[in-house]
Short mmCIF file of C-alpha atoms in Angstrom, two decimals:
data_model
loop_
_atom_site.label_atom_id
_atom_site.label_comp_id
_atom_site.label_asym_id
_atom_site.label_seq_id
_atom_site.Cartn_x
_atom_site.Cartn_y
_atom_site.Cartn_z
CA MET L 194 24.34 63.03 -127.38
CA ASN L 195 24.32 59.35 -126.37
CA SER L 196 26.76 58.01 -129.04
CA THR L 197 30.31 57.43 -127.96
CA ILE L 198 33.67 56.66 -129.50
CA GLU L 199 36.28 54.54 -127.81
CA CYS L 200 39.87 55.81 -127.60
CA PRO L 201 42.14 53.40 -129.47
CA GLU L 202 44.98 54.15 -127.05
CA CYS L 203 43.41 53.85 -123.59
CA GLY L 204 39.92 52.45 -124.24
CA LYS L 205 38.06 55.40 -122.63
CA ALA L 206 34.59 56.04 -124.02
CA ASN L 207 34.28 59.66 -125.23
CA PRO L 208 31.32 61.59 -126.70
CA ILE L 209 31.10 61.00 -130.50
CA ASN L 210 31.90 64.63 -131.32
CA PHE L 211 35.25 64.65 -129.42
CA SER L 212 38.36 64.52 -131.53
CA THR L 213 40.77 64.24 -128.51
CA CYS L 214 40.45 61.68 -125.70
CA ILE L 215 39.40 63.25 -122.45
CA ASN L 216 41.51 60.69 -120.56
CA CYS L 217 44.81 60.43 -122.38
CA SER L 218 44.58 63.17 -125.04
CA GLY L 219 44.99 60.63 -127.78
CA ARG L 220 43.60 61.43 -131.22
CA LEU L 221 40.18 59.96 -131.93
CA LYS L 222 39.30 58.75 -135.40
CA ASN L 223 35.72 59.99 -135.21
CA SER L 224 34.70 59.59 -138.84
CA ARG L 225 31.21 58.48 -137.72
CA TYR L 226 30.52 62.06 -136.49
CA PHE L 227 32.58 64.06 -138.99
CA GLN L 228 30.97 62.85 -142.19
CA GLU L 229 28.94 64.79 -144.66
CA ASN L 230 25.40 63.63 -145.34
CA TYR L 231 23.38 65.76 -147.69
CA LYS L 232 20.13 64.47 -146.29
CA ASP L 233 20.98 66.28 -143.05
CA PHE L 234 20.70 69.62 -144.88
CA TYR L 235 17.11 69.06 -145.83
CA ASP L 236 16.29 67.57 -142.49
CA ILE L 237 17.62 70.59 -140.55
CA PHE L 238 16.68 73.34 -142.99
CA SER L 239 13.15 72.38 -143.72
CA LYS L 240 9.91 74.40 -144.05
CA GLU L 241 8.55 72.58 -140.99
CA ASN L 242 11.53 73.68 -138.88
CA GLN L 243 11.26 77.19 -140.28
CA GLU L 244 7.70 77.39 -139.04
CA ILE L 245 8.83 76.26 -135.60
CA MET L 246 11.53 78.94 -135.61
CA LYS L 247 9.02 81.55 -136.58
CA LYS L 248 6.43 80.48 -133.96
CA TYR L 249 8.72 79.99 -130.94
CA ASP L 250 11.35 82.29 -129.47
CA ILE L 251 14.18 81.24 -127.19
CA THR L 252 12.81 82.21 -123.78
CA ASP L 253 14.65 83.17 -120.62
CA THR L 254 14.30 79.55 -119.45
CA ALA L 255 15.51 78.12 -122.72
CA TYR L 256 18.47 80.55 -122.78
CA ASP L 257 19.45 79.37 -119.21
CA THR L 258 19.17 75.80 -120.42
CA ILE L 259 21.55 76.54 -123.27
CA ILE L 260 24.12 78.09 -120.92
CA ASN L 261 23.90 75.19 -118.51
CA SER L 262 24.17 72.66 -121.33
CA ILE L 263 27.50 74.26 -122.24
CA ILE L 264 28.67 74.09 -118.63
CA ASN L 265 27.63 70.41 -118.50
CA ILE L 266 29.92 69.59 -121.49
CA GLY L 267 32.86 70.38 -119.15
CA GLU L 268 31.42 69.11 -115.84
CA ASP L 269 30.39 65.78 -117.34
CA ASN L 270 33.91 65.10 -118.65
CA ILE L 271 36.34 66.83 -116.23
CA GLN L 272 36.37 66.89 -112.42
CA LEU L 273 38.26 70.12 -111.71
CA LEU L 274 37.80 72.73 -109.02
CA PRO L 275 38.03 76.32 -110.30
CA ASP L 276 41.67 77.30 -110.54
CA GLU L 277 43.85 80.05 -112.02
CA ALA L 278 44.15 80.43 -115.76
CA SER L 279 47.55 78.85 -116.16
CA ILE L 280 48.56 77.06 -119.36
CA SER L 281 48.23 73.60 -117.87
CA ASN L 282 44.83 74.33 -116.31
CA LEU L 283 43.45 75.88 -119.50
CA PHE L 284 44.61 72.82 -121.51
CA ASN L 285 42.62 70.65 -119.05
CA ILE L 286 39.55 72.92 -118.86
CA THR L 287 39.20 73.29 -122.64
CA LYS L 288 39.74 69.65 -123.46
CA PRO L 289 36.04 68.67 -123.67
CA TYR L 290 35.37 71.56 -125.91
CA VAL L 291 38.29 72.22 -128.31
CA LYS L 292 41.73 71.04 -129.34
CA ILE L 293 44.69 73.36 -128.62
CA LEU L 294 47.44 73.00 -131.17
CA TYR L 295 50.71 74.85 -131.78
CA ASP L 296 50.88 76.29 -135.23
CA ASN L 297 54.23 76.63 -136.98
CA SER L 298 52.76 77.72 -140.35
CA LYS L 299 53.07 81.14 -141.89
CA ASP L 300 49.34 81.75 -141.75
CA PHE L 301 48.28 84.87 -139.90
CA PRO L 302 51.79 86.02 -139.07
CA SER L 303 50.62 88.99 -136.97
CA TYR L 304 48.42 86.85 -134.70
CA LEU L 305 49.31 85.27 -131.37
CA SER L 306 46.56 82.73 -131.91
CA TYR L 307 43.41 82.07 -133.82
CA TYR L 308 40.31 79.88 -133.67
CA SER L 309 39.28 77.63 -136.52
CA TYR L 310 36.62 74.85 -136.64
CA ASP L 311 36.85 73.82 -132.97
CA ASN L 312 40.63 74.19 -132.89
CA ILE L 313 42.56 76.82 -131.00
CA MET L 314 45.79 77.41 -132.85
CA ILE L 315 48.66 78.99 -130.81
CA LYS L 316 51.46 80.39 -132.99
CA LYS L 317 54.79 78.85 -132.17
CA SER L 318 56.30 82.33 -131.90
CA THR L 319 53.85 83.38 -129.13
CA ASP L 320 55.63 84.21 -125.87
CA ALA L 321 54.75 81.66 -123.13
CA LYS L 322 53.45 84.35 -120.80
CA LEU L 323 50.94 85.39 -123.44
CA ILE L 324 49.54 81.92 -124.08
CA PRO L 325 46.94 81.87 -121.26
CA THR L 326 45.34 85.12 -122.40
CA ALA L 327 45.49 83.88 -126.05
CA ILE L 328 43.69 80.64 -125.06
CA LEU L 329 41.00 82.48 -123.13
CA HIS L 330 40.46 84.84 -126.09
CA GLU L 331 40.01 82.02 -128.60
CA PHE L 332 38.01 79.84 -126.19
CA THR L 333 35.52 82.70 -125.89
CA HIS L 334 35.02 82.53 -129.64
CA HIS L 335 34.32 78.82 -129.31
CA LEU L 336 31.82 79.31 -126.47
CA PHE L 337 29.99 81.92 -128.52
CA ASN L 338 29.92 79.49 -131.39
CA GLU L 339 28.61 76.78 -128.99
CA MET L 340 25.77 79.07 -127.81
CA ILE L 341 24.66 79.41 -131.40
CA LYS L 342 24.72 75.67 -132.04
CA GLN L 343 22.95 74.86 -128.82
CA ALA L 344 20.23 77.38 -129.67
CA LEU L 345 19.48 75.75 -133.02
CA MET L 346 19.55 72.33 -131.46
CA HIS L 347 17.05 73.52 -128.82
CA GLN L 348 14.78 75.26 -131.33
CA ILE L 349 14.41 72.34 -133.73
CA ASN L 350 15.00 69.51 -131.14
CA HIS L 351 17.98 68.05 -132.97
CA GLU L 352 21.23 66.42 -131.85
CA LYS L 353 24.43 68.07 -132.76
CA ASN L 354 26.00 66.91 -135.99
CA LEU L 355 28.46 68.12 -138.61
CA LEU L 356 25.94 70.46 -140.30
CA ILE L 357 24.95 72.10 -137.01
CA GLU L 358 28.71 72.60 -136.35
CA SER L 359 28.95 74.37 -139.66
CA PHE L 360 25.79 76.46 -138.91
CA GLY L 361 27.45 77.74 -135.75
CA TRP L 362 30.58 78.64 -137.60
CA TYR L 363 28.61 80.36 -140.40
CA VAL L 364 26.67 82.52 -137.99
CA SER L 365 29.69 83.52 -135.89
CA VAL L 366 31.62 84.85 -138.91
CA LYS L 367 28.84 85.87 -141.27
CA ASN L 368 29.43 89.60 -141.07
CA LYS L 369 31.57 92.24 -139.39
CA TYR L 370 28.97 93.08 -136.79
CA VAL L 371 28.85 89.51 -135.41
CA GLU L 372 32.71 89.44 -135.49
CA LEU L 373 32.70 92.72 -133.53
CA THR L 374 30.39 91.17 -130.89
CA SER L 375 32.63 88.09 -130.61
CA GLU L 376 35.88 90.06 -130.45
CA PHE L 377 34.55 92.45 -127.83
CA MET L 378 33.46 89.44 -125.74
CA ALA L 379 36.79 87.76 -126.04
CA HIS L 380 38.56 90.86 -124.69
CA LYS L 381 36.07 91.21 -121.80
CA ILE L 382 36.90 87.65 -120.78
CA GLN L 383 40.65 88.33 -120.91
CA GLU L 384 40.11 91.51 -118.84
CA HIS L 385 38.05 89.61 -116.27
CA PHE L 386 40.31 86.57 -115.72
CA LEU L 387 43.72 87.96 -116.39
CA PRO L 388 43.58 91.67 -115.73
CA ASP L 389 47.36 92.20 -115.34
CA ASP L 390 48.00 90.57 -118.68
CA PHE L 391 45.20 92.46 -120.44
CA GLU L 392 46.49 94.78 -123.15
CA GLY L 393 43.32 96.48 -124.35
CA TYR L 394 40.73 95.81 -127.07
CA THR L 395 43.27 95.51 -129.86
CA SER L 396 41.26 93.25 -132.26
CA VAL L 397 38.08 95.36 -131.75
CA ILE L 398 39.96 98.55 -132.58
CA LYS L 399 41.59 96.94 -135.60
CA LEU L 400 38.25 95.70 -136.88
CA LEU L 401 36.79 99.16 -136.62
CA GLU L 402 39.85 100.71 -138.26
CA ASP L 403 39.74 98.20 -141.10
CA ASN L 404 36.07 98.74 -141.73
CA PRO L 405 35.47 102.51 -141.48
CA ASN L 406 32.07 102.29 -143.37
CA LEU L 407 30.30 100.19 -140.78
CA ASP L 408 26.98 101.61 -139.63
CA GLU L 409 27.52 103.43 -136.28
CA LYS L 410 24.17 102.32 -134.84
CA LYS L 411 24.93 98.65 -135.66
CA ILE L 412 28.43 99.03 -134.18
CA LYS L 413 26.96 100.18 -130.90
CA GLU L 414 24.35 97.38 -130.91
CA SER L 415 27.13 94.83 -131.53
CA LEU L 416 29.26 96.12 -128.70
CA TYR L 417 26.36 96.29 -126.26
CA PHE L 418 25.36 92.74 -127.28
CA GLY L 419 28.91 91.51 -126.82
CA ASN L 420 29.07 93.14 -123.38
CA ALA L 421 25.84 91.42 -122.33
CA LEU L 422 26.91 87.99 -123.63
CA SER L 423 30.31 88.31 -121.93
CA LYS L 424 28.62 88.00 -118.59
CA ASP L 425 27.18 84.68 -119.57
CA ILE L 426 30.56 83.45 -120.86
CA ILE L 427 32.11 84.53 -117.54
CA TYR L 428 29.40 82.62 -115.73
CA ILE L 429 30.31 79.55 -117.71
CA LEU L 430 34.04 79.91 -117.09
CA GLU L 431 33.80 80.63 -113.41
CA HIS L 432 32.74 77.02 -113.00
CA PHE L 433 36.35 76.13 -114.08
CA ILE L 434 38.50 79.22 -113.73
CA THR L 435 39.22 81.51 -110.76
CA PRO L 436 39.46 85.22 -111.69
CA LYS L 437 42.86 86.63 -110.82
CA ALA L 438 42.79 89.78 -108.72
CA SER L 439 44.58 92.71 -110.36
CA MET L 440 47.64 93.93 -108.51
CA TYR L 441 46.54 97.47 -109.48
CA GLY L 442 43.18 97.05 -107.81
CA GLY L 443 41.15 97.32 -110.96
CA VAL L 444 41.31 97.42 -114.75
CA PHE L 445 40.59 100.07 -117.32
CA ALA L 446 37.32 99.08 -118.83
CA ASN L 447 36.90 99.14 -122.62
CA THR L 448 40.38 100.56 -123.12
CA GLY L 449 40.84 102.40 -126.41
CA ILE L 450 37.17 102.08 -127.55
CA GLU L 451 35.56 105.42 -128.41
CA TYR L 452 32.00 104.17 -127.81
CA PRO L 453 30.70 104.22 -124.20
CA ILE L 454 29.32 100.71 -123.41
CA ILE L 455 25.70 100.76 -122.34
CA GLU L 456 24.16 97.88 -120.39
CA ILE L 457 21.22 96.38 -122.13
CA THR L 458 18.42 94.49 -120.35
CA ASN L 459 18.18 90.67 -120.25
CA ASP L 460 15.11 90.90 -122.55
CA GLU L 461 17.05 92.99 -125.04
CA LYS L 462 19.91 90.54 -125.03
CA ILE L 463 17.63 87.48 -125.58
CA GLU L 464 15.73 89.40 -128.29
CA GLN L 465 18.97 90.12 -130.13
CA PHE L 466 20.14 86.54 -129.72
CA ASN L 467 16.86 85.25 -131.13
CA ARG L 468 17.20 87.62 -134.09
CA LEU L 469 20.73 86.45 -134.84
CA ILE L 470 19.74 82.73 -134.86
CA LYS L 471 16.49 83.21 -136.78
CA GLU L 472 17.78 85.67 -139.44
CA SER L 473 20.70 83.28 -140.12
CA TYR L 474 18.43 80.28 -140.39
CA ASN L 475 16.21 82.16 -142.79
CA GLU L 476 19.15 83.21 -144.92
CA ILE L 477 19.94 79.54 -145.50
CA ILE L 478 16.32 78.53 -146.16
CA ASP L 479 15.82 81.42 -148.63
CA ASP L 480 18.86 80.55 -150.73
CA LYS L 481 19.24 76.80 -150.29
CA VAL L 482 21.28 76.13 -153.44
CA GLU L 483 24.00 78.65 -152.60
CA MET L 484 23.87 78.07 -148.85
CA GLN L 485 24.14 74.31 -149.18
CA ASN L 486 27.35 74.82 -151.07
CA THR L 487 28.61 77.27 -148.48
CA LEU L 488 27.91 74.96 -145.56
CA SER L 489 29.31 72.05 -147.50
CA GLN L 490 32.60 73.87 -147.80
CA MET L 491 32.51 74.46 -144.09
CA ASN L 492 31.77 70.78 -143.49
CA LYS L 493 34.85 69.92 -145.45
CA SER L 494 36.93 72.29 -143.27
CA PHE L 495 35.57 70.65 -140.18
CA ILE L 496 36.42 67.20 -141.54
CA TYR L 497 39.97 68.39 -142.48
CA MET L 498 40.60 70.01 -139.10
CA ASN L 499 39.17 67.23 -136.90
CA CYS L 500 39.80 63.91 -138.62
#
């Protein structure tokens, strides 16, 4: 994206979709980016684009381009050598991608942290030693969300805008199976970078316990998919973060999960990724009235959280 916004505090030019200055961390009033335009909906979710989505899959090469585009967001805006996942380093590494805020509200009282509309919220009550693993967990959710957005942008050759932001959010939370994929990924990333602070797959286990009627075949597919995607998230993050060696010489993989995790092929991963993007896109096309309202509500949440 070529458009920029100038920081009112230090004068640094930032990409238009940033809400925090990369130089001084000042708040950016980026209303030019975070504004709702109903014409965008019909521009993005058109029959012409649907035909493109039907005709063309995301290939191996396109998938690699998506991953490298996400890496470039960081590398274009920060000059950091890979370092340990300390609080200060994670604040610097995540700055081009998300805002990290401390949350003193009573929302989600049992959570250490949560991710919402490009914001990582750390509960004020969270112990300082748990903050790095909380940031890594939530940042993984964001990177998964970013993969979805970059895929749509690549497919229909469109710049990122507010509606594409909302599409990414919609897809990443649209059902329990996608949530399961995302939560499993987030724990794999914690396990990889901070093995001694890793406490198991708690949110995966809770999701399964709270939803006992989920289809077992789809559960397994979601976990296998999350396992495959986690390797790509690790690849992205190792450009910025050095994995910490475990003092115990290893970690207990998939702790507490009753399903053995099977490695899927790269072709299977990309096929499942294509299916996720295309099915979600078609859901919106097939019910434009209801889905425009749904995405509009998400747009408003993005505006509220980022302006």
